[in-house]
PDB file of C-alpha atoms in Angstrom:
ATOM      1  CA  UNK S   1       5.654   2.743 -19.810  1.00  0.00           C
ATOM      2  CA  UNK S   2       5.474   0.804 -16.260  1.00  0.00           C
ATOM      3  CA  UNK S   3       3.386  -1.568 -15.787  1.00  0.00           C
ATOM      4  CA  UNK S   4       2.198  -4.636 -12.932  1.00  0.00           C
ATOM      5  CA  UNK S   5      -0.595  -6.949 -14.000  1.00  0.00           C
ATOM      6  CA  UNK S   6      -1.600  -9.500 -11.277  1.00  0.00           C
ATOM      7  CA  UNK S   7      -3.235 -12.680 -11.781  1.00  0.00           C
ATOM      8  CA  UNK S   8      -4.202 -15.732 -10.561  1.00  0.00           C
ATOM      9  CA  UNK S   9      -6.985 -14.811  -8.103  1.00  0.00           C
ATOM     10  CA  UNK S  10     -10.271 -16.684  -7.453  1.00  0.00           C
ATOM     11  CA  UNK S  11     -12.656 -18.602  -5.137  1.00  0.00           C
ATOM     12  CA  UNK S  12     -10.778 -21.325  -3.026  1.00  0.00           C
ATOM     13  CA  UNK S  13     -11.911 -23.430  -0.043  1.00  0.00           C
ATOM     14  CA  UNK S  14     -10.665 -22.587   3.420  1.00  0.00           C
ATOM     15  CA  UNK S  15      -7.521 -24.713   3.755  1.00  0.00           C
ATOM     16  CA  UNK S  16      -6.725 -24.114   0.145  1.00  0.00           C
ATOM     17  CA  UNK S  17      -3.804 -23.070  -1.971  1.00  0.00           C
ATOM     18  CA  UNK S  18      -3.752 -20.392  -4.290  1.00  0.00           C
ATOM     19  CA  UNK S  19      -0.439 -18.835  -6.515  1.00  0.00           C
ATOM     20  CA  UNK S  20      -0.685 -15.263  -7.615  1.00  0.00           C
ATOM     21  CA  UNK S  21       1.553 -13.900 -10.119  1.00  0.00           C
ATOM     22  CA  UNK S  22       2.502 -10.430 -11.246  1.00  0.00           C
ATOM     23  CA  UNK S  23       4.131  -9.746 -14.845  1.00  0.00           C
ATOM     24  CA  UNK S  24       5.845  -6.442 -14.820  1.00  0.00           C
ATOM     25  CA  UNK S  25       6.748  -4.491 -17.892  1.00  0.00           C
ATOM     26  CA  UNK S  26       8.535  -1.231 -18.779  1.00  0.00           C
ATOM     27  CA  UNK S  27      11.480  -1.122 -15.972  1.00  0.00           C
ATOM     28  CA  UNK S  28      14.481  -3.108 -15.268  1.00  0.00           C
ATOM     29  CA  UNK S  29      12.736  -5.609 -12.878  1.00  0.00           C
ATOM     30  CA  UNK S  30      15.683  -6.926 -10.981  1.00  0.00           C
ATOM     31  CA  UNK S  31      16.844  -3.576  -9.787  1.00  0.00           C
ATOM     32  CA  UNK S  32      13.220  -3.142  -7.483  1.00  0.00           C
ATOM     33  CA  UNK S  33      11.967  -4.804  -4.270  1.00  0.00           C
ATOM     34  CA  UNK S  34       8.900  -5.849  -4.888  1.00  0.00           C
ATOM     35  CA  UNK S  35       5.521  -6.379  -2.678  1.00  0.00           C
ATOM     36  CA  UNK S  36       2.190  -7.694  -1.992  1.00  0.00           C
ATOM     37  CA  UNK S  37      -0.006  -5.536  -0.578  1.00  0.00           C
ATOM     38  CA  UNK S  38      -3.954  -6.959   0.200  1.00  0.00           C
ATOM     39  CA  UNK S  39      -7.251  -4.889   0.934  1.00  0.00           C
ATOM     40  CA  UNK S  40     -10.119  -7.122   2.598  1.00  0.00           C
ATOM     41  CA  UNK S  41     -13.401  -5.874   1.539  1.00  0.00           C
ATOM     42  CA  UNK S  42     -14.057  -2.847   3.216  1.00  0.00           C
ATOM     43  CA  UNK S  43     -11.110  -2.367   5.044  1.00  0.00           C
ATOM     44  CA  UNK S  44      -8.037  -1.011   4.829  1.00  0.00           C
ATOM     45  CA  UNK S  45      -4.317  -1.619   3.011  1.00  0.00           C
ATOM     46  CA  UNK S  46      -2.349  -4.152   4.655  1.00  0.00           C
ATOM     47  CA  UNK S  47       1.036  -5.070   3.634  1.00  0.00           C
ATOM     48  CA  UNK S  48       1.652  -8.633   3.100  1.00  0.00           C
ATOM     49  CA  UNK S  49       5.202  -9.390   2.097  1.00  0.00           C
ATOM     50  CA  UNK S  50       8.106  -8.044   0.099  1.00  0.00           C
ATOM     51  CA  UNK S  51      10.943  -9.575  -1.702  1.00  0.00           C
ATOM     52  CA  UNK S  52      14.473  -7.396  -2.598  1.00  0.00           C
ATOM     53  CA  UNK S  53      15.385  -7.140  -6.253  1.00  0.00           C
ATOM     54  CA  UNK S  54      17.564  -9.901  -6.225  1.00  0.00           C
ATOM     55  CA  UNK S  55      15.383 -11.923  -4.295  1.00  0.00           C
ATOM     56  CA  UNK S  56      18.041 -12.846  -1.487  1.00  0.00           C
ATOM     57  CA  UNK S  57      15.787 -11.228   0.745  1.00  0.00           C
ATOM     58  CA  UNK S  58      12.132 -11.870   1.535  1.00  0.00           C
ATOM     59  CA  UNK S  59       9.963 -10.176   4.039  1.00  0.00           C
ATOM     60  CA  UNK S  60       6.513 -11.263   5.896  1.00  0.00           C
ATOM     61  CA  UNK S  61       3.562  -9.933   7.703  1.00  0.00           C
ATOM     62  CA  UNK S  62       3.033 -11.842  10.943  1.00  0.00           C
ATOM     63  CA  UNK S  63      -0.317 -12.468   9.650  1.00  0.00           C
ATOM     64  CA  UNK S  64       0.622 -14.662   6.745  1.00  0.00           C
ATOM     65  CA  UNK S  65       4.225 -16.185   7.812  1.00  0.00           C
ATOM     66  CA  UNK S  66       4.541 -19.998   7.516  1.00  0.00           C
ATOM     67  CA  UNK S  67       1.857 -19.691   5.095  1.00  0.00           C
ATOM     68  CA  UNK S  68       2.668 -17.509   2.003  1.00  0.00           C
ATOM     69  CA  UNK S  69       5.965 -17.654   0.146  1.00  0.00           C
ATOM     70  CA  UNK S  70       6.940 -14.490  -2.151  1.00  0.00           C
ATOM     71  CA  UNK S  71       9.107 -15.079  -4.956  1.00  0.00           C
ATOM     72  CA  UNK S  72      10.406 -13.801  -8.140  1.00  0.00           C
ATOM     73  CA  UNK S  73      11.782 -14.917 -11.387  1.00  0.00           C
ATOM     74  CA  UNK S  74      13.950 -11.768 -12.834  1.00  0.00           C
ATOM     75  CA  UNK S  75      14.797 -13.543 -16.112  1.00  0.00           C
ATOM     76  CA  UNK S  76      10.919 -13.248 -16.713  1.00  0.00           C
ATOM     77  CA  UNK S  77       9.838 -10.436 -15.032  1.00  0.00           C
ATOM     78  CA  UNK S  78       7.744 -12.190 -12.773  1.00  0.00           C
ATOM     79  CA  UNK S  79       6.679 -11.853  -9.246  1.00  0.00           C
ATOM     80  CA  UNK S  80       4.707 -14.980  -7.594  1.00  0.00           C
ATOM     81  CA  UNK S  81       3.278 -15.429  -3.902  1.00  0.00           C
ATOM     82  CA  UNK S  82       2.107 -19.044  -3.180  1.00  0.00           C
ATOM     83  CA  UNK S  83      -0.489 -19.150  -0.660  1.00  0.00           C
ATOM     84  CA  UNK S  84      -1.362 -22.115   1.562  1.00  0.00           C
ATOM     85  CA  UNK S  85      -3.751 -22.877   4.477  1.00  0.00           C
ATOM     86  CA  UNK S  86      -5.834 -20.220   3.205  1.00  0.00           C
ATOM     87  CA  UNK S  87      -8.358 -18.623   5.683  1.00  0.00           C
ATOM     88  CA  UNK S  88     -11.464 -16.616   5.474  1.00  0.00           C
ATOM     89  CA  UNK S  89      -9.429 -13.562   6.418  1.00  0.00           C
ATOM     90  CA  UNK S  90      -7.185 -14.039   3.892  1.00  0.00           C
ATOM     91  CA  UNK S  91     -10.181 -12.965   1.514  1.00  0.00           C
ATOM     92  CA  UNK S  92      -9.000  -9.553  -0.020  1.00  0.00           C
ATOM     93  CA  UNK S  93      -7.927  -7.731  -3.555  1.00  0.00           C
ATOM     94  CA  UNK S  94      -4.057  -8.327  -3.584  1.00  0.00           C
ATOM     95  CA  UNK S  95      -2.153  -6.142  -4.895  1.00  0.00           C
ATOM     96  CA  UNK S  96       1.463  -6.158  -6.867  1.00  0.00           C
ATOM     97  CA  UNK S  97       3.209  -3.331  -6.003  1.00  0.00           C
ATOM     98  CA  UNK S  98       6.995  -1.915  -7.048  1.00  0.00           C
ATOM     99  CA  UNK S  99       8.558  -0.698  -3.908  1.00  0.00           C
ATOM    100  CA  UNK S 100       9.891   2.291  -4.525  1.00  0.00           C
ATOM    101  CA  UNK S 101       9.326   5.769  -3.975  1.00  0.00           C
ATOM    102  CA  UNK S 102       8.700   8.033  -5.665  1.00  0.00           C
ATOM    103  CA  UNK S 103       8.854   5.363  -8.247  1.00  0.00           C
ATOM    104  CA  UNK S 104       5.643   3.354  -7.088  1.00  0.00           C
ATOM    105  CA  UNK S 105       3.470   1.315  -8.854  1.00  0.00           C
ATOM    106  CA  UNK S 106       0.308  -0.640  -8.172  1.00  0.00           C
ATOM    107  CA  UNK S 107      -1.495  -3.013 -10.284  1.00  0.00           C
ATOM    108  CA  UNK S 108      -5.279  -3.121 -10.507  1.00  0.00           C
ATOM    109  CA  UNK S 109      -5.195  -6.008  -8.002  1.00  0.00           C
ATOM    110  CA  UNK S 110      -6.587  -9.700  -8.285  1.00  0.00           C
ATOM    111  CA  UNK S 111      -9.240 -10.908  -5.827  1.00  0.00           C
ATOM    112  CA  UNK S 112      -8.977 -14.020  -3.914  1.00  0.00           C
ATOM    113  CA  UNK S 113     -11.974 -15.023  -2.011  1.00  0.00           C
ATOM    114  CA  UNK S 114     -11.506 -18.092   0.432  1.00  0.00           C
ATOM    115  CA  UNK S 115     -14.997 -19.646   1.236  1.00  0.00           C
ATOM    116  CA  UNK S 116     -16.700 -22.886   1.579  1.00  0.00           C
TER     117      UNK S 116
ATOM    118  CA  UNK B   1       7.468  -4.162  14.101  1.00  0.00           C
ATOM    119  CA  UNK B   2       6.511  -0.772  13.787  1.00  0.00           C
ATOM    120  CA  UNK B   3       2.861   0.316  14.126  1.00  0.00           C
ATOM    121  CA  UNK B   4       1.039   3.327  12.542  1.00  0.00           C
ATOM    122  CA  UNK B   5      -1.828   5.232  13.973  1.00  0.00           C
ATOM    123  CA  UNK B   6      -3.650   7.309  11.812  1.00  0.00           C
ATOM    124  CA  UNK B   7      -6.296  10.341  13.262  1.00  0.00           C
ATOM    125  CA  UNK B   8      -9.033  10.672  12.976  1.00  0.00           C
ATOM    126  CA  UNK B   9     -10.812   7.850  11.243  1.00  0.00           C
ATOM    127  CA  UNK B  10     -13.279  10.086   9.663  1.00  0.00           C
ATOM    128  CA  UNK B  11     -13.047  13.588   8.745  1.00  0.00           C
ATOM    129  CA  UNK B  12     -16.343  15.458   7.685  1.00  0.00           C
ATOM    130  CA  UNK B  13     -15.248  18.757   5.986  1.00  0.00           C
ATOM    131  CA  UNK B  14     -16.760  20.932   3.153  1.00  0.00           C
ATOM    132  CA  UNK B  15     -15.190  21.650  -0.072  1.00  0.00           C
ATOM    133  CA  UNK B  16     -12.831  24.887   0.632  1.00  0.00           C
ATOM    134  CA  UNK B  17     -11.860  23.401   3.972  1.00  0.00           C
ATOM    135  CA  UNK B  18      -8.529  22.757   5.112  1.00  0.00           C
ATOM    136  CA  UNK B  19      -7.876  19.117   5.899  1.00  0.00           C
ATOM    137  CA  UNK B  20      -4.986  17.949   8.758  1.00  0.00           C
ATOM    138  CA  UNK B  21      -4.347  14.671   9.061  1.00  0.00           C
ATOM    139  CA  UNK B  22      -2.135  13.043  11.446  1.00  0.00           C
ATOM    140  CA  UNK B  23       0.254   9.983  11.555  1.00  0.00           C
ATOM    141  CA  UNK B  24       1.726   8.855  14.627  1.00  0.00           C
ATOM    142  CA  UNK B  25       4.785   5.473  14.541  1.00  0.00           C
ATOM    143  CA  UNK B  26       5.175   3.424  17.223  1.00  0.00           C
ATOM    144  CA  UNK B  27       8.849   4.220  17.075  1.00  0.00           C
ATOM    145  CA  UNK B  28      10.974   6.467  14.885  1.00  0.00           C
ATOM    146  CA  UNK B  29      10.827   6.157  11.007  1.00  0.00           C
ATOM    147  CA  UNK B  30      13.366   9.002  10.415  1.00  0.00           C
ATOM    148  CA  UNK B  31      11.558  10.639   7.331  1.00  0.00           C
ATOM    149  CA  UNK B  32      10.735   7.518   5.579  1.00  0.00           C
ATOM    150  CA  UNK B  33       6.863   7.757   5.524  1.00  0.00           C
ATOM    151  CA  UNK B  34       4.702   7.954   2.596  1.00  0.00           C
ATOM    152  CA  UNK B  35       1.305   8.822   2.035  1.00  0.00           C
ATOM    153  CA  UNK B  36      -1.323   7.552  -0.402  1.00  0.00           C
ATOM    154  CA  UNK B  37      -4.980   8.524  -1.453  1.00  0.00           C
ATOM    155  CA  UNK B  38      -7.269   5.981  -2.503  1.00  0.00           C
ATOM    156  CA  UNK B  39     -10.881   6.441  -3.925  1.00  0.00           C
ATOM    157  CA  UNK B  40     -13.358   3.643  -4.143  1.00  0.00           C
ATOM    158  CA  UNK B  41     -12.788   1.015  -6.812  1.00  0.00           C
ATOM    159  CA  UNK B  42      -9.168   2.198  -7.494  1.00  0.00           C
ATOM    160  CA  UNK B  43      -5.519   1.470  -6.435  1.00  0.00           C
ATOM    161  CA  UNK B  44      -4.006   3.470  -4.003  1.00  0.00           C
ATOM    162  CA  UNK B  45      -1.910   6.643  -5.300  1.00  0.00           C
ATOM    163  CA  UNK B  46       1.342   8.296  -4.017  1.00  0.00           C
ATOM    164  CA  UNK B  47       0.810  11.568  -2.939  1.00  0.00           C
ATOM    165  CA  UNK B  48       3.941  12.498  -0.451  1.00  0.00           C
ATOM    166  CA  UNK B  49       7.077  10.284  -0.006  1.00  0.00           C
ATOM    167  CA  UNK B  50      10.032  10.865   2.449  1.00  0.00           C
ATOM    168  CA  UNK B  51       7.453  12.593   4.695  1.00  0.00           C
ATOM    169  CA  UNK B  52       7.438  15.849   2.806  1.00  0.00           C
ATOM    170  CA  UNK B  53       7.982  15.545  -0.874  1.00  0.00           C
ATOM    171  CA  UNK B  54       5.105  15.513  -3.445  1.00  0.00           C
ATOM    172  CA  UNK B  55       5.001  12.513  -5.798  1.00  0.00           C
ATOM    173  CA  UNK B  56       4.827  13.834  -9.695  1.00  0.00           C
ATOM    174  CA  UNK B  57       1.351  15.575 -10.660  1.00  0.00           C
ATOM    175  CA  UNK B  58       0.325  15.915  -7.251  1.00  0.00           C
ATOM    176  CA  UNK B  59      -1.152  19.109  -6.628  1.00  0.00           C
ATOM    177  CA  UNK B  60       0.200  21.871  -4.334  1.00  0.00           C
ATOM    178  CA  UNK B  61      -2.674  21.987  -1.926  1.00  0.00           C
ATOM    179  CA  UNK B  62      -1.278  18.842  -0.563  1.00  0.00           C
ATOM    180  CA  UNK B  63       1.576  19.189   1.892  1.00  0.00           C
ATOM    181  CA  UNK B  64       3.086  17.026   4.415  1.00  0.00           C
ATOM    182  CA  UNK B  65       5.226  17.490   7.193  1.00  0.00           C
ATOM    183  CA  UNK B  66       7.292  15.417  10.027  1.00  0.00           C
ATOM    184  CA  UNK B  67       9.806  13.268  11.081  1.00  0.00           C
ATOM    185  CA  UNK B  68      10.525  10.610  13.689  1.00  0.00           C
ATOM    186  CA  UNK B  69       7.099   9.435  15.022  1.00  0.00           C
ATOM    187  CA  UNK B  70       4.568  12.407  14.387  1.00  0.00           C
ATOM    188  CA  UNK B  71       3.588  13.315  10.748  1.00  0.00           C
ATOM    189  CA  UNK B  72       1.004  15.420   9.088  1.00  0.00           C
ATOM    190  CA  UNK B  73      -0.964  15.711   5.817  1.00  0.00           C
ATOM    191  CA  UNK B  74      -2.546  18.667   5.007  1.00  0.00           C
ATOM    192  CA  UNK B  75      -4.926  19.580   2.287  1.00  0.00           C
ATOM    193  CA  UNK B  76      -5.297  23.147   2.188  1.00  0.00           C
ATOM    194  CA  UNK B  77      -8.215  23.713   0.470  1.00  0.00           C
ATOM    195  CA  UNK B  78     -10.471  20.506  -0.555  1.00  0.00           C
ATOM    196  CA  UNK B  79     -11.491  20.119  -3.746  1.00  0.00           C
ATOM    197  CA  UNK B  80     -14.496  17.809  -4.818  1.00  0.00           C
ATOM    198  CA  UNK B  81     -11.760  15.237  -5.970  1.00  0.00           C
ATOM    199  CA  UNK B  82     -10.008  15.001  -2.799  1.00  0.00           C
ATOM    200  CA  UNK B  83     -12.829  13.292  -0.890  1.00  0.00           C
ATOM    201  CA  UNK B  84     -11.118   9.972  -0.696  1.00  0.00           C
ATOM    202  CA  UNK B  85      -9.216   7.655   1.995  1.00  0.00           C
ATOM    203  CA  UNK B  86      -5.608   8.664   3.062  1.00  0.00           C
ATOM    204  CA  UNK B  87      -3.164   6.079   4.200  1.00  0.00           C
ATOM    205  CA  UNK B  88       0.521   6.655   5.751  1.00  0.00           C
ATOM    206  CA  UNK B  89       3.335   3.870   5.262  1.00  0.00           C
ATOM    207  CA  UNK B  90       6.178   3.595   6.931  1.00  0.00           C
ATOM    208  CA  UNK B  91       9.258   2.738   4.462  1.00  0.00           C
ATOM    209  CA  UNK B  92      12.341   2.786   6.988  1.00  0.00           C
ATOM    210  CA  UNK B  93      12.536  -1.305   7.555  1.00  0.00           C
ATOM    211  CA  UNK B  94      10.519  -4.173   6.679  1.00  0.00           C
ATOM    212  CA  UNK B  95       7.757  -5.042   7.410  1.00  0.00           C
ATOM    213  CA  UNK B  96       6.240  -2.092   5.394  1.00  0.00           C
ATOM    214  CA  UNK B  97       3.158  -1.219   7.623  1.00  0.00           C
ATOM    215  CA  UNK B  98       0.341   0.912   6.733  1.00  0.00           C
ATOM    216  CA  UNK B  99      -1.662   2.818   9.270  1.00  0.00           C
ATOM    217  CA  UNK B 100      -5.653   2.192   9.195  1.00  0.00           C
ATOM    218  CA  UNK B 101      -6.554   5.155   7.110  1.00  0.00           C
ATOM    219  CA  UNK B 102      -8.485   8.244   7.536  1.00  0.00           C
ATOM    220  CA  UNK B 103     -11.623   8.796   5.343  1.00  0.00           C
ATOM    221  CA  UNK B 104     -12.167  12.721   4.278  1.00  0.00           C
ATOM    222  CA  UNK B 105     -15.785  12.706   3.404  1.00  0.00           C
ATOM    223  CA  UNK B 106     -18.234  15.799   2.125  1.00  0.00           C
ATOM    224  CA  UNK B 107     -19.720  17.153   5.166  1.00  0.00           C
TER     225      UNK B 107
END
């Protein structure tokens, strides 16, 4: 069974850092691009960042470029996003997504709250 | 960067009625467009991929069409469980933008 499980969310002060992780199972992890998608409270979906299966190509939304770094460890089936310089507007549920259709899988999300 | 614009923002309909949702891209995405359904408190669910292909388990009352820049999702006869928010996403290239969503609410 395909599963993706996010972890690492929490409360962080403005300007702070946080690293989210996503543990994948049930599929050949290195064969799939992965993405992070976030959803601020009461708002729509915002694609944040993506990475190719090999990890050789990375992509970012303009809103996070230069502050977020996506990476993956294919030996451990893990996806990460390192977030620095966090702002109040980064407050959201962050979803890990197997970026494929029709085989698209979403985790249940992890909440990041940026507040003093 | 491709921008997706969904309309209307809210659609107020009764069960049994037909829903028509629109998604317009700022430049051609060919047929690389997906539709998702999201219910309150849940992760999004893939409904449609490649503009018109239903994902596994999606009822036949959901259909979609379009190519290039103009796309439509149709729900032929709304069931109570269909009242939710619907998002389109372009999958032509990176970044994988979403539309802002259309809420289908009970009238």
